[in-house]
PDB file of C-alpha atoms in Angstrom:
ATOM      1  CA  MET A  48     187.131 100.695  92.152  1.00 43.00           C
ATOM      2  CA  ARG A  49     183.522 100.302  93.175  1.00 42.00           C
ATOM      3  CA  ARG A  50     182.391 101.473  89.725  1.00 43.00           C
ATOM      4  CA  GLY A  51     184.672  98.887  88.092  1.00 44.00           C
ATOM      5  CA  LEU A  52     183.209  96.115  90.231  1.00 38.00           C
ATOM      6  CA  LEU A  53     179.710  97.168  89.207  1.00 39.00           C
ATOM      7  CA  HIS A  54     180.731  97.036  85.543  1.00 43.00           C
ATOM      8  CA  LEU A  55     182.163  93.546  86.025  1.00 38.00           C
ATOM      9  CA  ALA A  56     178.987  92.394  87.792  1.00 43.00           C
ATOM     10  CA  ALA A  57     176.845  93.776  84.997  1.00 44.00           C
ATOM     11  CA  LEU A  58     179.043  92.078  82.399  1.00 39.00           C
ATOM     12  CA  ALA A  59     178.799  88.747  84.228  1.00 43.00           C
ATOM     13  CA  ALA A  60     175.011  89.027  84.414  1.00 43.00           C
ATOM     14  CA  CYS A  61     174.848  89.874  80.732  1.00 41.00           C
ATOM     15  CA  LEU A  62     176.986  86.876  79.763  1.00 38.00           C
ATOM     16  CA  ALA A  63     174.874  84.595  81.950  1.00 41.00           C
ATOM     17  CA  ALA A  64     171.751  85.827  80.176  1.00 40.00           C
ATOM     18  CA  GLY A  65     173.322  85.237  76.776  1.00 40.00           C
ATOM     19  CA  CYS A  66     174.087  88.841  75.840  1.00 42.00           C
ATOM     20  CA  GLY A  67     176.378  89.099  72.870  1.00 38.00           C
ATOM     21  CA  ARG A  68     175.627  85.551  71.684  1.00 35.00           C
ATOM     22  CA  GLU A  69     174.077  84.825  68.347  1.00 38.00           C
ATOM     23  CA  ALA A  70     170.324  84.206  68.746  1.00 36.00           C
ATOM     24  CA  PRO A  71     169.405  80.526  68.242  1.00 41.00           C
ATOM     25  CA  LYS A  72     168.073  79.762  64.825  1.00 45.00           C
ATOM     26  CA  ASP A  73     164.381  79.042  64.507  1.00 55.00           C
ATOM     27  CA  ALA A  74     163.319  75.442  64.124  1.00 73.00           C
ATOM     28  CA  ALA A  75     163.024  74.210  60.549  1.00 86.00           C
ATOM     29  CA  PRO A  76     159.626  74.986  58.980  1.00 95.00           C
ATOM     30  CA  LEU A  77     157.159  72.115  59.114  1.00 98.00           C
ATOM     31  CA  ARG A  78     157.244  70.110  55.861  1.00 98.00           C
ATOM     32  CA  ILE A  79     154.718  67.271  55.721  1.00 99.00           C
ATOM     33  CA  VAL A  80     154.289  64.269  53.452  1.00 99.00           C
ATOM     34  CA  SER A  81     150.831  62.701  53.710  1.00 98.00           C
ATOM     35  CA  THR A  82     149.869  59.231  52.499  1.00 98.00           C
ATOM     36  CA  SER A  83     146.362  59.518  53.959  1.00 97.00           C
ATOM     37  CA  ALA A  84     143.694  61.099  51.755  1.00 96.00           C
ATOM     38  CA  ALA A  85     141.748  61.970  54.908  1.00 96.00           C
ATOM     39  CA  ALA A  86     144.731  63.808  56.400  1.00 98.00           C
ATOM     40  CA  THR A  87     145.469  65.520  53.092  1.00 97.00           C
ATOM     41  CA  HIS A  88     141.894  66.813  52.902  1.00 96.00           C
ATOM     42  CA  ILE A  89     141.952  68.011  56.513  1.00 97.00           C
ATOM     43  CA  LEU A  90     145.329  69.742  56.148  1.00 98.00           C
ATOM     44  CA  LEU A  91     144.077  71.619  53.099  1.00 98.00           C
ATOM     45  CA  ALA A  92     140.828  72.514  54.890  1.00 96.00           C
ATOM     46  CA  LEU A  93     142.891  73.886  57.798  1.00 98.00           C
ATOM     47  CA  GLY A  94     144.776  76.150  55.391  1.00 97.00           C
ATOM     48  CA  ALA A  95     148.047  74.243  55.797  1.00 97.00           C
ATOM     49  CA  GLU A  96     148.850  73.957  52.092  1.00 96.00           C
ATOM     50  CA  GLU A  97     152.230  75.623  52.649  1.00 96.00           C
ATOM     51  CA  GLU A  98     153.205  72.945  55.179  1.00 98.00           C
ATOM     52  CA  LEU A  99     151.930  70.104  52.977  1.00 98.00           C
ATOM     53  CA  ALA A 100     155.098  69.466  50.987  1.00 98.00           C
ATOM     54  CA  ALA A 101     154.132  66.170  49.335  1.00 98.00           C
ATOM     55  CA  ILE A 102     151.490  63.465  49.025  1.00 98.00           C
ATOM     56  CA  ASP A 103     151.345  59.986  47.555  1.00 97.00           C
ATOM     57  CA  SER A 104     149.651  59.435  44.198  1.00 96.00           C
ATOM     58  CA  HIS A 105     146.440  58.138  45.807  1.00 93.00           C
ATOM     59  CA  GLY A 106     146.021  61.517  47.478  1.00 93.00           C
ATOM     60  CA  SER A 107     145.898  63.302  44.130  1.00 93.00           C
ATOM     61  CA  ILE A 108     142.216  62.394  43.963  1.00 92.00           C
ATOM     62  CA  VAL A 109     141.472  64.745  46.876  1.00 94.00           C
ATOM     63  CA  PRO A 110     139.908  67.989  45.601  1.00 91.00           C
ATOM     64  CA  GLY A 111     142.463  70.793  45.882  1.00 93.00           C
ATOM     65  CA  ALA A 112     145.486  68.478  46.071  1.00 95.00           C
ATOM     66  CA  GLU A 113     146.316  68.691  42.376  1.00 93.00           C
ATOM     67  CA  ARG A 114     149.077  71.236  43.012  1.00 93.00           C
ATOM     68  CA  ILE A 115     150.840  69.232  45.740  1.00 97.00           C
ATOM     69  CA  PRO A 116     153.992  67.356  44.594  1.00 98.00           C
ATOM     70  CA  VAL A 117     153.681  63.560  44.485  1.00 98.00           C
ATOM     71  CA  ALA A 118     156.492  61.685  46.247  1.00 98.00           C
ATOM     72  CA  GLY A 119     155.467  58.103  45.539  1.00 97.00           C
ATOM     73  CA  ARG A 120     152.605  55.653  45.723  1.00 96.00           C
ATOM     74  CA  GLY A 121     151.172  54.168  48.901  1.00 94.00           C
ATOM     75  CA  SER A 122     153.990  52.920  51.120  1.00 95.00           C
ATOM     76  CA  VAL A 123     156.623  53.329  48.397  1.00 97.00           C
ATOM     77  CA  LEU A 124     157.966  56.859  48.691  1.00 97.00           C
ATOM     78  CA  SER A 125     161.005  58.380  46.994  1.00 97.00           C
ATOM     79  CA  LEU A 126     163.598  59.289  49.625  1.00 95.00           C
ATOM     80  CA  GLU A 127     165.297  61.537  47.092  1.00 97.00           C
ATOM     81  CA  GLU A 128     162.054  63.444  46.578  1.00 97.00           C
ATOM     82  CA  LEU A 129     161.423  63.717  50.320  1.00 98.00           C
ATOM     83  CA  THR A 130     164.938  65.101  50.759  1.00 97.00           C
ATOM     84  CA  ARG A 131     164.513  67.554  47.902  1.00 97.00           C
ATOM     85  CA  LEU A 132     161.241  68.790  49.403  1.00 98.00           C
ATOM     86  CA  ARG A 133     162.842  69.015  52.880  1.00 98.00           C
ATOM     87  CA  VAL A 134     160.189  66.787  54.446  1.00 98.00           C
ATOM     88  CA  ASN A 135     160.539  66.494  58.235  1.00 98.00           C
ATOM     89  CA  ARG A 136     157.140  65.054  59.189  1.00 98.00           C
ATOM     90  CA  ALA A 137     155.075  62.188  57.750  1.00 98.00           C
ATOM     91  CA  VAL A 138     151.352  61.600  58.267  1.00 99.00           C
ATOM     92  CA  LEU A 139     150.713  57.917  57.537  1.00 98.00           C
ATOM     93  CA  TRP A 140     147.939  55.346  57.854  1.00 97.00           C
ATOM     94  CA  TYR A 141     148.148  53.051  60.894  1.00 97.00           C
ATOM     95  CA  TYR A 142     148.974  50.008  58.755  1.00 97.00           C
ATOM     96  CA  GLN A 143     152.065  51.583  57.136  1.00 98.00           C
ATOM     97  CA  ARG A 144     154.311  50.354  59.955  1.00 98.00           C
ATOM     98  CA  GLU A 145     157.370  49.503  57.860  1.00 98.00           C
ATOM     99  CA  LEU A 146     157.286  52.882  56.151  1.00 98.00           C
ATOM    100  CA  ALA A 147     156.909  54.612  59.524  1.00 98.00           C
ATOM    101  CA  ALA A 148     159.948  52.781  60.931  1.00 98.00           C
ATOM    102  CA  SER A 149     162.017  53.561  57.834  1.00 97.00           C
ATOM    103  CA  LEU A 150     161.191  57.270  57.959  1.00 98.00           C
ATOM    104  CA  ARG A 151     161.885  57.506  61.690  1.00 98.00           C
ATOM    105  CA  ASP A 152     165.299  55.917  61.078  1.00 97.00           C
ATOM    106  CA  ARG A 153     165.981  58.795  58.694  1.00 96.00           C
ATOM    107  CA  GLY A 154     164.992  61.440  61.222  1.00 96.00           C
ATOM    108  CA  ILE A 155     161.496  62.112  59.919  1.00 98.00           C
ATOM    109  CA  ALA A 156     158.872  62.325  62.666  1.00 98.00           C
ATOM    110  CA  VAL A 157     155.673  60.337  62.093  1.00 98.00           C
ATOM    111  CA  THR A 158     152.034  61.031  62.938  1.00 98.00           C
ATOM    112  CA  THR A 159     149.777  57.983  62.566  1.00 97.00           C
ATOM    113  CA  VAL A 160     146.188  58.104  61.328  1.00 97.00           C
ATOM    114  CA  PRO A 161     144.132  55.386  63.088  1.00 96.00           C
ATOM    115  CA  PRO A 162     141.375  53.300  61.458  1.00 94.00           C
ATOM    116  CA  LEU A 163     138.961  56.064  60.522  1.00 95.00           C
ATOM    117  CA  ARG A 164     135.383  56.197  61.788  1.00 95.00           C
ATOM    118  CA  LEU A 165     132.955  59.084  61.974  1.00 94.00           C
ATOM    119  CA  GLY A 166     133.311  58.829  65.744  1.00 93.00           C
ATOM    120  CA  ASN A 167     137.041  59.685  65.755  1.00 95.00           C
ATOM    121  CA  TYR A 168     137.088  62.097  62.813  1.00 96.00           C
ATOM    122  CA  ALA A 169     136.929  65.197  65.029  1.00 96.00           C
ATOM    123  CA  GLU A 170     139.892  63.917  67.050  1.00 97.00           C
ATOM    124  CA  LEU A 171     141.969  63.569  63.868  1.00 98.00           C
ATOM    125  CA  VAL A 172     141.096  67.131  62.854  1.00 98.00           C
ATOM    126  CA  GLN A 173     142.204  68.399  66.267  1.00 98.00           C
ATOM    127  CA  ARG A 174     145.477  66.431  66.159  1.00 98.00           C
ATOM    128  CA  LEU A 175     146.354  67.864  62.762  1.00 98.00           C
ATOM    129  CA  GLY A 176     145.346  71.310  63.990  1.00 98.00           C
ATOM    130  CA  GLU A 177     147.839  70.963  66.844  1.00 98.00           C
ATOM    131  CA  LEU A 178     150.529  69.651  64.500  1.00 98.00           C
ATOM    132  CA  THR A 179     150.218  72.678  62.204  1.00 98.00           C
ATOM    133  CA  ASP A 180     149.539  75.207  64.983  1.00 98.00           C
ATOM    134  CA  ARG A 181     146.023  75.800  63.685  1.00 98.00           C
ATOM    135  CA  LYS A 182     143.949  74.876  66.718  1.00 97.00           C
ATOM    136  CA  ARG A 183     141.393  77.621  66.118  1.00 97.00           C
ATOM    137  CA  GLU A 184     140.871  76.551  62.512  1.00 98.00           C
ATOM    138  CA  ALA A 185     140.558  72.937  63.702  1.00 98.00           C
ATOM    139  CA  GLN A 186     137.826  73.888  66.164  1.00 97.00           C
ATOM    140  CA  ARG A 187     135.913  75.661  63.409  1.00 97.00           C
ATOM    141  CA  LEU A 188     136.291  72.668  61.095  1.00 96.00           C
ATOM    142  CA  VAL A 189     135.074  70.269  63.807  1.00 95.00           C
ATOM    143  CA  GLY A 190     132.055  72.477  64.471  1.00 95.00           C
ATOM    144  CA  LYS A 191     131.234  72.611  60.770  1.00 93.00           C
ATOM    145  CA  PHE A 192     131.581  68.823  60.479  1.00 91.00           C
ATOM    146  CA  GLN A 193     129.344  68.129  63.475  1.00 90.00           C
ATOM    147  CA  ALA A 194     126.686  70.611  62.357  1.00 91.00           C
ATOM    148  CA  ALA A 195     126.556  69.193  58.823  1.00 88.00           C
ATOM    149  CA  LEU A 196     126.105  65.529  59.797  1.00 83.00           C
ATOM    150  CA  PRO A 197     122.474  64.408  59.962  1.00 75.00           C
ATOM    151  CA  ALA A 198     121.201  62.749  63.099  1.00 71.00           C
ATOM    152  CA  ALA A 199     120.885  58.965  62.948  1.00 63.00           C
ATOM    153  CA  SER A 200     117.338  57.956  62.075  1.00 59.00           C
ATOM    154  CA  GLU A 201     115.439  55.535  64.279  1.00 58.00           C
ATOM    155  CA  LYS A 202     113.434  54.358  61.282  1.00 67.00           C
ATOM    156  CA  THR A 203     114.516  51.221  59.462  1.00 70.00           C
ATOM    157  CA  GLY A 204     115.606  52.230  55.983  1.00 84.00           C
ATOM    158  CA  PRO A 205     116.022  50.121  52.845  1.00 93.00           C
ATOM    159  CA  LYS A 206     118.249  47.063  53.092  1.00 94.00           C
ATOM    160  CA  VAL A 207     121.483  47.779  51.225  1.00 95.00           C
ATOM    161  CA  TYR A 208     124.261  45.499  50.007  1.00 93.00           C
ATOM    162  CA  TRP A 209     127.341  47.621  49.239  1.00 94.00           C
ATOM    163  CA  GLU A 210     129.986  45.628  47.404  1.00 91.00           C
ATOM    164  CA  LEU A 211     133.656  46.593  47.589  1.00 89.00           C
ATOM    165  CA  TYR A 212     135.597  45.857  44.393  1.00 83.00           C
ATOM    166  CA  GLY A 213     134.337  42.323  43.844  1.00 78.00           C
ATOM    167  CA  PRO A 214     131.869  39.578  44.787  1.00 81.00           C
ATOM    168  CA  GLY A 215     131.735  38.610  48.435  1.00 77.00           C
ATOM    169  CA  ARG A 216     133.530  41.645  49.840  1.00 86.00           C
ATOM    170  CA  ALA A 217     131.028  43.990  51.402  1.00 88.00           C
ATOM    171  CA  VAL A 218     131.031  47.160  53.464  1.00 92.00           C
ATOM    172  CA  GLY A 219     131.015  46.004  57.063  1.00 86.00           C
ATOM    173  CA  GLU A 220     128.834  47.523  59.726  1.00 86.00           C
ATOM    174  CA  GLU A 221     131.768  48.533  61.947  1.00 89.00           C
ATOM    175  CA  SER A 222     133.628  50.668  59.412  1.00 91.00           C
ATOM    176  CA  TYR A 223     133.774  54.193  58.030  1.00 94.00           C
ATOM    177  CA  PHE A 224     131.597  53.228  55.060  1.00 94.00           C
ATOM    178  CA  GLY A 225     129.261  51.416  57.444  1.00 93.00           C
ATOM    179  CA  ASP A 226     128.925  54.645  59.429  1.00 94.00           C
ATOM    180  CA  LEU A 227     128.060  56.533  56.241  1.00 95.00           C
ATOM    181  CA  LEU A 228     125.403  53.967  55.323  1.00 93.00           C
ATOM    182  CA  ARG A 229     123.834  54.162  58.772  1.00 91.00           C
ATOM    183  CA  LEU A 230     123.531  57.949  58.675  1.00 92.00           C
ATOM    184  CA  ALA A 231     122.236  57.777  55.108  1.00 92.00           C
ATOM    185  CA  GLY A 232     119.275  55.818  56.458  1.00 90.00           C
ATOM    186  CA  ALA A 233     120.139  52.294  55.309  1.00 93.00           C
ATOM    187  CA  GLU A 234     120.078  48.864  56.892  1.00 91.00           C
ATOM    188  CA  ASN A 235     123.366  47.152  56.055  1.00 90.00           C
ATOM    189  CA  CYS A 236     122.949  43.660  54.598  1.00 87.00           C
ATOM    190  CA  ALA A 237     126.450  42.842  55.845  1.00 81.00           C
ATOM    191  CA  ALA A 238     125.546  43.714  59.443  1.00 71.00           C
ATOM    192  CA  GLY A 239     127.745  41.887  61.910  1.00 62.00           C
ATOM    193  CA  SER A 240     130.882  42.014  59.761  1.00 58.00           C
ATOM    194  CA  ALA A 241     133.866  44.274  60.384  1.00 54.00           C
ATOM    195  CA  GLY A 242     135.494  46.755  57.977  1.00 54.00           C
ATOM    196  CA  GLY A 243     135.663  45.069  54.586  1.00 58.00           C
ATOM    197  CA  GLY A 244     133.710  42.036  55.621  1.00 68.00           C
ATOM    198  CA  SER A 245     133.369  38.842  53.611  1.00 77.00           C
ATOM    199  CA  VAL A 246     129.824  37.758  52.909  1.00 81.00           C
ATOM    200  CA  SER A 247     128.550  34.846  50.825  1.00 81.00           C
ATOM    201  CA  LEU A 248     126.155  35.241  47.916  1.00 81.00           C
ATOM    202  CA  GLU A 249     123.701  33.001  49.776  1.00 86.00           C
ATOM    203  CA  ALA A 250     123.766  35.340  52.774  1.00 85.00           C
ATOM    204  CA  VAL A 251     123.174  38.376  50.551  1.00 84.00           C
ATOM    205  CA  VAL A 252     120.221  36.708  48.818  1.00 87.00           C
ATOM    206  CA  ALA A 253     118.766  35.611  52.168  1.00 89.00           C
ATOM    207  CA  ARG A 254     118.738  39.218  53.354  1.00 89.00           C
ATOM    208  CA  SER A 255     116.760  40.354  50.282  1.00 92.00           C
ATOM    209  CA  PRO A 256     118.588  43.610  49.544  1.00 94.00           C
ATOM    210  CA  GLU A 257     116.378  46.404  48.278  1.00 96.00           C
ATOM    211  CA  VAL A 258     119.350  48.391  46.968  1.00 96.00           C
ATOM    212  CA  ILE A 259     122.731  47.176  45.712  1.00 95.00           C
ATOM    213  CA  LEU A 260     125.705  49.530  45.538  1.00 96.00           C
ATOM    214  CA  PHE A 261     129.083  48.801  43.951  1.00 94.00           C
ATOM    215  CA  MET A 262     132.241  50.831  43.440  1.00 93.00           C
ATOM    216  CA  GLU A 263     132.286  52.480  40.037  1.00 92.00           C
ATOM    217  CA  GLY A 264     134.736  50.748  37.716  1.00 85.00           C
ATOM    218  CA  SER A 265     134.730  47.476  39.652  1.00 83.00           C
ATOM    219  CA  GLY A 266     131.777  45.869  37.889  1.00 82.00           C
ATOM    220  CA  SER A 267     128.446  46.642  36.283  1.00 88.00           C
ATOM    221  CA  ALA A 268     124.787  46.545  37.198  1.00 91.00           C
ATOM    222  CA  ALA A 269     124.171  43.953  34.462  1.00 93.00           C
ATOM    223  CA  GLU A 270     126.883  41.617  35.774  1.00 92.00           C
ATOM    224  CA  ILE A 271     125.619  41.856  39.342  1.00 90.00           C
ATOM    225  CA  ALA A 272     121.999  41.303  38.319  1.00 92.00           C
ATOM    226  CA  ALA A 273     123.019  38.165  36.396  1.00 91.00           C
ATOM    227  CA  ARG A 274     124.557  36.428  39.412  1.00 87.00           C
ATOM    228  CA  PRO A 275     122.720  33.282  40.510  1.00 84.00           C
ATOM    229  CA  GLY A 276     120.051  34.052  43.075  1.00 85.00           C
ATOM    230  CA  LEU A 277     120.182  37.829  42.860  1.00 88.00           C
ATOM    231  CA  ALA A 278     117.618  38.046  40.060  1.00 86.00           C
ATOM    232  CA  GLY A 279     114.853  37.433  42.575  1.00 90.00           C
ATOM    233  CA  THR A 280     115.923  40.132  45.025  1.00 94.00           C
ATOM    234  CA  PRO A 281     113.952  43.383  45.343  1.00 95.00           C
ATOM    235  CA  ALA A 282     117.019  45.390  44.262  1.00 95.00           C
ATOM    236  CA  VAL A 283     117.330  43.614  40.909  1.00 94.00           C
ATOM    237  CA  LYS A 284     113.578  43.526  40.279  1.00 93.00           C
ATOM    238  CA  SER A 285     113.305  47.277  40.794  1.00 93.00           C
ATOM    239  CA  GLY A 286     116.558  48.136  39.023  1.00 93.00           C
ATOM    240  CA  ARG A 287     118.051  49.749  42.102  1.00 95.00           C
ATOM    241  CA  ILE A 288     121.675  48.775  41.423  1.00 95.00           C
ATOM    242  CA  HIS A 289     123.862  51.861  41.523  1.00 95.00           C
ATOM    243  CA  PRO A 290     127.583  52.559  41.016  1.00 95.00           C
ATOM    244  CA  VAL A 291     129.245  54.614  43.764  1.00 96.00           C
ATOM    245  CA  ASP A 292     131.602  57.402  42.723  1.00 95.00           C
ATOM    246  CA  ARG A 293     134.775  56.683  44.725  1.00 91.00           C
ATOM    247  CA  VAL A 294     135.697  60.358  44.924  1.00 91.00           C
ATOM    248  CA  ARG A 295     132.374  61.179  46.603  1.00 94.00           C
ATOM    249  CA  VAL A 296     132.965  58.731  49.468  1.00 95.00           C
ATOM    250  CA  LEU A 297     136.722  59.008  50.075  1.00 93.00           C
ATOM    251  CA  GLU A 298     137.537  58.244  53.700  1.00 92.00           C
ATOM    252  CA  GLY A 299     137.594  61.443  55.697  1.00 91.00           C
ATOM    253  CA  VAL A 300     136.886  63.722  52.736  1.00 91.00           C
ATOM    254  CA  ASP A 301     133.660  65.679  53.307  1.00 91.00           C
ATOM    255  CA  PRO A 302     131.835  63.013  55.374  1.00 93.00           C
ATOM    256  CA  ALA A 303     128.599  65.015  55.453  1.00 91.00           C
ATOM    257  CA  GLY A 304     128.631  65.333  51.666  1.00 92.00           C
ATOM    258  CA  ALA A 305     129.239  61.576  51.385  1.00 94.00           C
ATOM    259  CA  VAL A 306     126.204  60.877  53.585  1.00 94.00           C
ATOM    260  CA  ARG A 307     123.998  63.131  51.449  1.00 93.00           C
ATOM    261  CA  TYR A 308     125.267  61.468  48.268  1.00 95.00           C
ATOM    262  CA  LEU A 309     124.565  57.953  49.577  1.00 95.00           C
ATOM    263  CA  HIS A 310     121.147  59.009  50.859  1.00 93.00           C
ATOM    264  CA  GLU A 311     120.268  60.169  47.349  1.00 93.00           C
ATOM    265  CA  LEU A 312     121.447  56.868  45.837  1.00 93.00           C
ATOM    266  CA  ILE A 313     119.662  54.510  48.205  1.00 92.00           C
ATOM    267  CA  HIS A 314     116.398  56.448  48.294  1.00 88.00           C
ATOM    268  CA  ARG A 315     115.935  56.787  44.555  1.00 81.00           C
ATOM    269  CA  LYS A 316     112.476  55.776  43.407  1.00 68.00           C
ATOM    270  CA  GLU A 317     112.004  52.209  42.259  1.00 55.00           C
ATOM    271  CA  ARG A 318     111.668  51.439  38.590  1.00 53.00           C
ATOM    272  CA  LYS A 319     108.024  51.379  37.492  1.00 46.00           C
TER     273      LYS A 319
END
């Protein structure tokens, strides 16, 4: 009798602990769609290519992302493609609010990338490291990033006007590109403006830029030099009007390399 009671007690304890039940299935593997080139670059650098299920077409420009399936363009993603690729997490830019709401309604969790600056880049790396369970790799990547960035120079460098895709739209001081310019040793002619700040031609001329940069494919050195008033600026007189390779300065993609590239552009010798 006593032995039977012991058997019953053991059976009850076993049932309470879940003995004999089917083990719970593991959570679904992480499958990410990224519409942020910065996040795409970081995820690849962390070794999370297996988790990166899809990107948008803009992200195809990121080195190493050529093999990742494209699920749309910008904020227009194919739900059929996301379903086919079993996407369960989206990494989106902060301004893609409607897309974020739509994906959440469909059960896809969303991680938001804030306005990117060099000052919060390490934080983004760490967040994505946590998301993909690669905290150690994230720490290494942050250390590499911080070691590669040059220290800000106290010297006043050449005055630079960096035009974004058309007249009057310049790289603002308080922006990712503005951060790159500062570390490259330049004085921004659009100082005081925000991200993609508007600046008048008169204001640019008044600041006498010594170097003019423009995004490759958005204009030409000849067209810029021919604008009224610019002919008399030091940049035009010395021929220091340079196109910027968009791939070399992608937001969040090799920031240290972007700084070195810009430093080379703005410190080229003047035309004799």
